[in-house]
Structure formats: C-alpha cells, structure tokens
Coordinates of C-alpha atoms and ligand atoms in Angstrom, one line a residue:
M1 CA 0.0 0.0 0.0
N2 CA 1.1 3.5 -0.8
F3 CA -1.1 5.7 1.2
N4 CA -0.8 9.5 0.8
L5 CA -3.5 11.4 2.7
D6 CA -2.3 14.7 1.3
A7 CA -3.0 13.6 -2.2
L8 CA -6.5 12.4 -1.3
I9 CA -7.8 15.7 0.2
R10 CA -9.7 18.0 -2.1
P11 CA -7.4 20.9 -2.9
N12 CA -9.9 23.5 -1.7
I13 CA -10.2 21.8 1.6
K14 CA -6.5 21.5 2.0
S15 CA -6.1 25.2 1.7
L16 CA -9.3 26.0 3.7
K17 CA -9.1 28.5 6.5
P18 CA -11.8 27.1 8.8
Y19 CA -14.4 29.3 10.5
S20 CA -13.1 30.2 13.9
S21 CA -16.0 30.3 16.4
A22 CA -16.0 32.3 19.7
R23 CA -15.9 29.1 21.7
H24 CA -13.0 28.0 19.6
E25 CA -10.9 31.1 19.9
F26 CA -11.2 31.2 23.7
T27 CA -11.1 27.8 25.4
G28 CA -10.0 28.8 28.9
E29 CA -12.1 29.4 32.0
A30 CA -13.8 32.8 32.5
S31 CA -16.7 34.0 34.5
V32 CA -18.1 36.6 32.1
Y33 CA -18.8 35.5 28.6
L34 CA -19.5 38.4 26.3
D35 CA -17.9 37.0 23.2
A36 CA -20.6 35.0 21.3
N37 CA -23.7 37.2 21.1
E38 CA -25.7 34.8 23.2
N39 CA -28.5 35.9 25.4
S40 CA -26.7 36.5 28.7
L41 CA -30.0 36.7 30.6
G42 CA -30.8 33.1 30.1
S43 CA -33.5 31.1 28.2
P44 CA -36.9 29.5 28.7
L45 CA -35.0 26.3 29.5
P46 CA -33.0 25.6 32.6
K47 CA -29.2 25.5 32.9
W48 CA -26.8 26.4 30.2
Y49 CA -28.8 26.2 27.0
N50 CA -28.4 29.9 26.4
R51 CA -24.7 29.1 25.6
Y52 CA -23.2 27.6 22.4
P53 CA -22.1 24.0 22.9
D54 CA -18.5 22.8 22.9
P55 CA -17.6 22.6 19.2
L56 CA -15.3 19.6 19.8
Q57 CA -17.4 17.9 22.5
A58 CA -14.4 17.3 24.8
Q59 CA -16.4 15.8 27.7
L60 CA -18.4 13.5 25.6
K61 CA -15.4 12.3 23.6
E62 CA -13.5 11.7 26.8
K63 CA -16.2 9.3 28.0
L64 CA -16.6 7.6 24.6
S65 CA -12.8 7.3 24.4
H66 CA -12.8 5.1 27.5
I67 CA -15.6 2.9 26.1
K68 CA -14.2 2.6 22.6
Q69 CA -10.5 2.6 23.6
V70 CA -9.8 5.1 21.0
P71 CA -8.1 8.5 21.8
P72 CA -10.4 11.6 21.6
Q73 CA -8.3 13.1 18.8
Q74 CA -9.1 10.0 16.7
M75 CA -12.8 10.7 17.0
F76 CA -15.3 12.9 15.3
L77 CA -18.9 13.1 16.4
G78 CA -21.6 13.8 13.8
N79 CA -25.3 14.6 13.8
G80 CA -25.8 10.9 13.1
S81 CA -23.5 8.8 11.0
D82 CA -25.2 10.4 8.1
E83 CA -23.4 13.7 8.8
C84 CA -20.1 11.7 9.0
I85 CA -20.8 10.1 5.6
D86 CA -21.5 13.5 4.0
L87 CA -18.4 15.1 5.5
L88 CA -16.2 12.3 4.1
F89 CA -17.6 13.2 0.6
R90 CA -17.2 16.9 1.1
S91 CA -13.6 16.5 2.3
F92 CA -12.2 14.0 -0.1
C93 CA -14.3 13.8 -3.3
R94 CA -14.0 16.4 -6.0
P95 CA -17.4 16.9 -7.5
G96 CA -17.6 15.8 -11.1
V97 CA -14.1 14.2 -11.0
D98 CA -13.7 11.6 -8.3
N99 CA -15.6 8.3 -7.7
I100 CA -16.4 5.9 -4.9
I101 CA -17.1 2.2 -4.8
I102 CA -20.1 0.7 -3.0
C103 CA -21.1 -3.0 -2.7
P104 CA -24.8 -3.3 -3.0
P105 CA -27.2 -4.3 -1.6
T106 CA -26.1 -1.9 1.1
Y107 CA -27.0 1.2 3.1
G108 CA -28.6 3.7 0.9
M109 CA -27.0 6.9 2.2
Y110 CA -23.6 6.2 0.6
S111 CA -25.1 6.7 -2.9
V112 CA -27.5 9.5 -1.9
S113 CA -24.5 11.4 -0.4
A114 CA -22.5 10.6 -3.5
N115 CA -25.2 12.0 -5.7
I116 CA -25.6 15.1 -3.6
N117 CA -21.8 15.7 -3.8
D118 CA -21.7 14.9 -7.6
T119 CA -19.4 11.9 -7.1
A120 CA -19.6 9.0 -9.5
I121 CA -20.7 5.7 -8.0
R122 CA -19.1 2.5 -9.0
T123 CA -20.8 -0.7 -7.9
A124 CA -19.2 -4.1 -7.0
P125 CA -22.3 -6.1 -6.0
L126 CA -21.9 -8.5 -3.2
L127 CA -21.6 -12.2 -4.2
D128 CA -24.5 -14.6 -3.8
D129 CA -23.5 -15.2 -0.1
Y130 CA -23.5 -11.4 0.3
Q131 CA -19.7 -11.3 0.7
L132 CA -17.4 -8.9 -1.0
N133 CA -16.4 -9.5 -4.6
L134 CA -12.7 -8.6 -4.2
A135 CA -11.7 -9.0 -7.8
H136 CA -14.5 -6.7 -9.0
I137 CA -13.6 -4.1 -6.4
E138 CA -9.9 -4.2 -7.5
Q139 CA -11.0 -3.9 -11.2
L140 CA -13.1 -0.8 -10.5
A141 CA -10.6 1.2 -8.4
D142 CA -8.6 3.8 -10.3
A143 CA -6.6 6.9 -9.4
N144 CA -9.8 8.9 -8.8
T145 CA -11.4 6.4 -6.5
K146 CA -11.4 8.1 -3.1
I147 CA -13.5 5.9 -0.9
I148 CA -14.6 2.3 -0.7
W149 CA -17.7 2.0 1.4
L150 CA -18.1 -1.3 3.4
C151 CA -20.8 -2.0 5.9
S152 CA -20.4 -4.8 8.4
P153 CA -22.8 -6.1 9.6
N154 CA -24.3 -5.1 6.4
N155 CA -27.7 -3.4 6.0
P156 CA -30.1 -4.7 4.7
T157 CA -28.6 -8.2 4.4
G158 CA -27.6 -8.5 8.1
N159 CA -24.4 -10.5 7.7
D160 CA -20.9 -9.7 8.8
L161 CA -18.5 -9.2 5.9
H162 CA -15.5 -11.6 6.2
R163 CA -12.8 -9.9 8.2
A164 CA -10.1 -11.2 6.0
D165 CA -11.8 -9.7 2.9
I166 CA -12.0 -6.3 4.6
E167 CA -8.3 -6.6 5.4
V168 CA -7.5 -7.3 1.8
V169 CA -9.3 -4.1 0.8
L170 CA -7.5 -2.1 3.5
N171 CA -4.1 -3.5 2.5
N172 CA -4.5 -3.0 -1.3
F173 CA -6.4 0.3 -1.7
N174 CA -4.7 3.6 -1.5
G175 CA -7.8 5.6 -0.8
L176 CA -10.0 5.6 2.3
V177 CA -11.8 2.4 3.3
V178 CA -14.9 3.2 5.4
V179 CA -16.1 0.3 7.6
D180 CA -19.6 1.2 8.7
E181 CA -20.2 -0.6 12.0
A182 CA -23.7 0.7 12.9
Y183 CA -24.7 -2.8 14.0
I184 CA -21.4 -4.0 15.5
N185 CA -22.7 -4.4 19.0
F186 CA -25.0 -7.2 17.8
S187 CA -22.2 -9.0 16.1
R188 CA -19.6 -11.4 17.4
Q189 CA -17.0 -9.7 15.2
A190 CA -14.5 -7.4 16.9
T191 CA -14.6 -3.8 15.9
F192 CA -12.1 -2.5 13.4
A193 CA -11.6 0.5 15.7
K194 CA -9.0 -1.5 17.5
Q195 CA -6.9 -1.6 14.2
L196 CA -6.7 2.1 13.4
A197 CA -3.0 2.0 14.2
D198 CA -2.5 -0.7 11.5
Y199 CA -4.3 1.1 8.7
P200 CA -3.8 4.8 8.0
N201 CA -6.6 4.6 5.4
L202 CA -9.2 3.1 7.8
V203 CA -12.3 5.0 8.8
V204 CA -14.7 3.3 11.2
L205 CA -18.3 4.5 11.6
Q206 CA -20.4 3.7 14.6
T207 CA -23.6 5.3 16.0
L208 CA -25.7 5.6 19.2
S209 CA -28.8 5.0 17.0
K210 CA -29.0 1.2 17.1
A211 CA -27.7 -0.8 20.1
W212 CA -27.7 2.2 22.4
G213 CA -31.3 2.9 21.5
L214 CA -30.8 6.6 20.9
A215 CA -31.8 7.2 17.3
G216 CA -33.6 10.3 18.4
L217 CA -30.4 11.9 19.8
R218 CA -28.6 11.9 16.5
L219 CA -25.0 11.0 17.4
G220 CA -22.7 9.3 15.0
I221 CA -19.1 8.4 15.7
M222 CA -16.3 8.5 13.2
M223 CA -12.9 7.0 14.2
A224 CA -9.8 7.4 12.1
S225 CA -6.2 8.6 12.2
P226 CA -5.7 12.0 13.9
E227 CA -4.8 13.4 10.5
I228 CA -8.1 12.4 8.9
I229 CA -10.1 13.6 11.9
A230 CA -8.3 17.0 11.8
I231 CA -9.4 17.4 8.2
I232 CA -13.0 16.5 9.0
N233 CA -13.0 19.0 11.8
T234 CA -12.1 21.9 9.5
V235 CA -15.1 21.1 7.3
K236 CA -17.7 20.4 9.9
A237 CA -20.2 23.1 11.0
P238 CA -18.9 24.9 14.1
Y239 CA -21.5 23.7 16.5
N240 CA -22.7 20.5 14.9
I241 CA -23.6 18.6 18.1
A242 CA -26.4 20.3 20.1
Q243 CA -25.9 20.8 23.8
P244 CA -28.9 18.5 24.8
T245 CA -27.4 15.7 22.7
Q246 CA -24.1 16.1 24.4
D247 CA -25.7 16.2 27.8
L248 CA -27.9 13.2 27.2
A249 CA -25.3 11.1 25.5
I250 CA -22.9 11.7 28.5
K251 CA -25.7 10.5 30.8
A252 CA -26.6 7.5 28.7
L253 CA -23.0 6.2 28.4
D254 CA -23.1 5.5 32.2
N255 CA -25.7 2.7 31.5
M256 CA -23.6 0.3 29.5
A257 CA -24.6 -2.7 31.6
D258 CA -28.3 -2.1 30.8
V259 CA -27.5 -1.6 27.1
N260 CA -25.5 -4.9 27.0
Q261 CA -28.5 -6.6 28.6
M262 CA -30.8 -5.3 25.8
I263 CA -28.3 -6.3 23.2
H264 CA -28.4 -9.9 24.5
L265 CA -32.1 -10.0 24.6
I266 CA -32.5 -8.6 21.1
V267 CA -30.0 -11.2 19.7
D268 CA -31.9 -14.0 21.4
M269 CA -35.2 -12.8 20.1
R270 CA -33.7 -12.3 16.6
N271 CA -32.5 -15.9 16.6
A272 CA -35.8 -17.2 17.8
L273 CA -37.8 -15.1 15.3
A274 CA -35.5 -16.2 12.4
E275 CA -36.1 -19.8 13.4
V276 CA -39.9 -19.3 13.3
F277 CA -39.7 -17.6 9.9
E278 CA -37.6 -20.4 8.6
Q279 CA -40.4 -22.9 9.3
M280 CA -43.0 -20.9 7.3
P281 CA -43.9 -22.4 4.0
I282 CA -44.0 -19.0 2.3
V283 CA -40.4 -18.3 3.4
E284 CA -37.8 -19.2 0.9
K285 CA -34.8 -18.2 3.0
V286 CA -33.9 -16.4 6.1
Y287 CA -30.5 -14.8 5.7
P288 CA -28.1 -15.2 8.6
S289 CA -27.9 -12.0 10.6
A290 CA -25.4 -10.4 13.0
A291 CA -27.6 -7.4 13.5
N292 CA -30.9 -6.4 15.2
F293 CA -32.9 -7.3 12.1
F294 CA -33.0 -10.0 9.5
L295 CA -33.7 -10.3 5.8
V296 CA -36.3 -12.8 4.7
K297 CA -36.8 -14.0 1.1
M298 CA -40.4 -15.1 0.6
Y299 CA -42.9 -15.9 -2.1
G300 CA -44.9 -12.8 -2.7
A301 CA -43.1 -10.5 -0.4
K302 CA -45.0 -7.4 -1.6
Q303 CA -48.4 -9.1 -0.7
V304 CA -47.0 -10.1 2.7
Y305 CA -45.9 -6.5 3.2
D306 CA -49.3 -5.2 2.3
Y307 CA -51.0 -7.7 4.6
L308 CA -48.8 -6.8 7.5
I309 CA -49.6 -3.1 6.9
S310 CA -53.3 -3.9 7.1
R311 CA -52.6 -5.4 10.6
G312 CA -50.7 -2.2 11.6
I313 CA -47.3 -3.8 11.3
V314 CA -44.6 -2.1 9.2
V315 CA -41.6 -3.9 8.0
R316 CA -39.1 -2.7 5.4
D317 CA -40.0 -3.8 1.8
R318 CA -36.8 -4.5 0.0
S319 CA -38.4 -6.5 -2.7
N320 CA -37.7 -4.0 -5.4
V321 CA -34.1 -3.4 -4.4
Q322 CA -31.6 -4.9 -6.7
F323 CA -30.1 -8.2 -5.4
C324 CA -32.8 -8.3 -2.7
D325 CA -35.8 -9.5 -4.8
N326 CA -38.8 -10.7 -2.8
A327 CA -37.1 -9.8 0.5
L328 CA -38.4 -8.1 3.5
R329 CA -36.2 -6.6 6.2
I330 CA -37.6 -7.2 9.7
T331 CA -36.4 -5.3 12.8
V332 CA -36.6 -7.3 16.0
G333 CA -39.3 -5.7 18.2
T334 CA -40.4 -6.2 21.8
E335 CA -41.5 -9.7 22.8
Q336 CA -45.1 -8.7 22.4
E337 CA -44.5 -7.0 19.0
N338 CA -42.7 -10.1 17.8
T339 CA -45.6 -12.3 18.8
Q340 CA -48.0 -9.9 17.0
L341 CA -45.9 -10.3 13.9
V342 CA -45.8 -14.1 14.1
D343 CA -49.5 -14.2 14.7
A344 CA -50.2 -12.0 11.7
M345 CA -48.0 -14.2 9.5
A346 CA -49.9 -17.3 10.6
D347 CA -53.2 -15.6 9.8
Y348 CA -51.9 -14.6 6.4
M349 CA -50.8 -18.1 5.6
D350 CA -54.3 -19.4 6.7
L351 CA -55.8 -16.9 4.4
L352 CA -53.6 -18.1 1.5
A353 CA -54.5 -21.7 2.2
A354 CA -58.2 -20.8 2.2
Q355 CA -57.9 -19.1 -1.1
N356 CA -56.2 -22.0 -2.6
N357 CA -58.9 -24.5 -1.6
Ligands
PLP1 C1 -28.9 3.0 10.8 C2 -27.6 3.1 10.1 C3 -26.7 4.1 10.4 C4 -27.0 5.1 11.4 O1 -27.2 6.3 11.0 P1 -27.4 7.5 12.0 O2 -27.4 8.7 11.2 O3 -26.2 7.4 13.0 O4 -28.7 7.3 12.7 C5 -25.5 4.1 9.7 N1 -25.1 3.1 8.9 C6 -26.0 2.1 8.6 C7 -25.6 1.0 7.7 C8 -27.2 2.1 9.2 O5 -28.0 1.0 9.0

C-alpha cells in the first residue's frame, strides 16, 4: 500500500481556512462570557442552554474514548452517522471528478450522499452469499477512487463481511476504506476501531442510533487517524452537536450494563424469530444475521408486506431493491411485538390456504 493522505484531500479543503468560532478562539475558564452574542439573561430552558455547545465535545469524547479505547483526537462526532458520511464526501471527493465504490445491496445513504456531492458511484455487487467481490472491487478502483464503502454487519442483508476480505481491501487500496459498524454491538465480530494504528486509510463509523437505543439523539461516531479527523474538523459546521445531545449522551453512556442486557435480549429474540420464519412455507430463505434485524426472502413479499400493513405492522419492503428481490427486512421488536408479527404471519398463511382451496 502506498497511502498518501495529502493527495486524497480536495485541494480547496487542504487550503481551507476554517471558521473560527467564539468558543474555539477562547477555550480557557472565564466568569463573564461576552464573546458570542448569546442571550446572557438566560433562556426558557433551565441550565446552560443559552450558551453555544462545545464545538469539539471534549467531555463526551473523553467518555466515549474510555468505552471505545480510541483516543479523543481520533474521534469525530456527527449529527448521526449520516453527517459523518456526508463530511467524508465533502472533504475528499472532488465533484464531477472523483468516484467511490459501494457494494450493494447496502445502506442507501452512501449513494445518496455521493449524488448530492456529484461523485460517481461504481458498484461491485456482493456475491450470492452477500460477501465482497474482491476481484470486482480491484477492477473498479482507479486513481480517482477516493473511498470504498463497506458495511459490516451489512444493512439490509444483516451478515458480517468476512474480516479477511475487509483486510485485503485495507491492504491494497490507496484511498479511504470506510467500515460502517452501525450494528457491530449485535455481532460477534470485533470492531475494526482496534486496528486504526495498523491502517492509515481506515475510517470506522459507529452510532448511538441502534444498540444504544438513541436514534432520536442523532449521534454518529467516526474513528480514524488524527490526521483524517483533523481534516473533517475543518469542514464540519462549528456547533454540529447540540448541547442537549451532548448532555444526554454523556448521561446515557453510564448505562452500558443495561444496554448490554438489551443487546443480548435482542440477539436471542432475533435468533428465535428467524427460526420461526424459517419454518414458514412461504419463506424461501432467512439470511443469517449479525444485527438487530434479518432479511427474509419469501414468495410474494409485496403481498405479505401489504397484509402486515393492514394489521398495523410495518416492515421494510426491500423486494424492489436490486439483489434483494422478494425480500423483507424485519427489525426485532419487543417480545409482544414479535408475537403480534408471528400471529399476523400465521393468519396470512391461513388466508392463502383458504384461497387455494
Ligand atoms: C442505521 C444506520 C446508520 C446510522 O445512521 P445514524 O445517522 O447514525 O442514525 C449508519 N449506517 C448504517 C448502515 C445504518 O443502517
């Protein structure tokens, strides 16, 4: 590998003089803050919400750093992973010039963000077992390929990508390799965040939206080399993480034991649900999952979807997605919700049987 970060950055970003906010220019302790045009009298909310939040979220990163075993200067926090994804495009991909590689079926935001940033999308579809097609990826990469997007466990298929395959990509590609680990807490795979020192081109994405149960907070975590993080920090909006998000996340992170318990419960329920679905005559295949959802290939997926809607149950219809035909993606619910789903499926199959008689 011949990794040269300097050559990857968009020239306008390399020469960017970032906005310098009030909270950035003065970081010491003072008792009178008259530097940021805030309302010094207060706000309708209690506490310090009249003040701008810490632009670099030091306290929150400190806490995350202990949990993730990654130094704060190798972390960027985004308004959801979706902000992290967009910032990677804006920092590295020259509109109309550069390209990225995605491996569908995968998370939709990579291509949406690519299109917003006018970056060409090259696709190396996953193989039949939803693993990487390494030869195809190698064939697609050229001098203008800035980022290869990998998602493990993958959404919507649910499986882990083989670790050795990800390592091959990391070892042979001179651009950035993003490993999106939104569902890593449900997987038996170790995070790639532990290997940041081995791979200067590695970017790991995680989020509080899934296992931590905090999709409403909007907090995504990007982990990479200090150099990559420094670039992203020049491009980000000055106060991208709201104070309530910082406060609540700091509080939530004290409850790791509870979260781990939820994760175990969700994994058990996922395995049980998958087994039940496997027995259904209309199910062709339940794909193995390392996440909090599973993908099911069934006969007449669209009809099943519509029937479930009529019962007030919404699953994700992936039946029209390329390489996912006739598949529904089902998130694990509560015990009671899962029972409702299984009951509805049983009623649907009764209905089908009655029609066929
Ligand atoms: C849900 C999900 C995310 C999380 O996005 P947030 O913006 O952090 O909520 C990221 N990547 C994948 C693959 C996802 O499925």
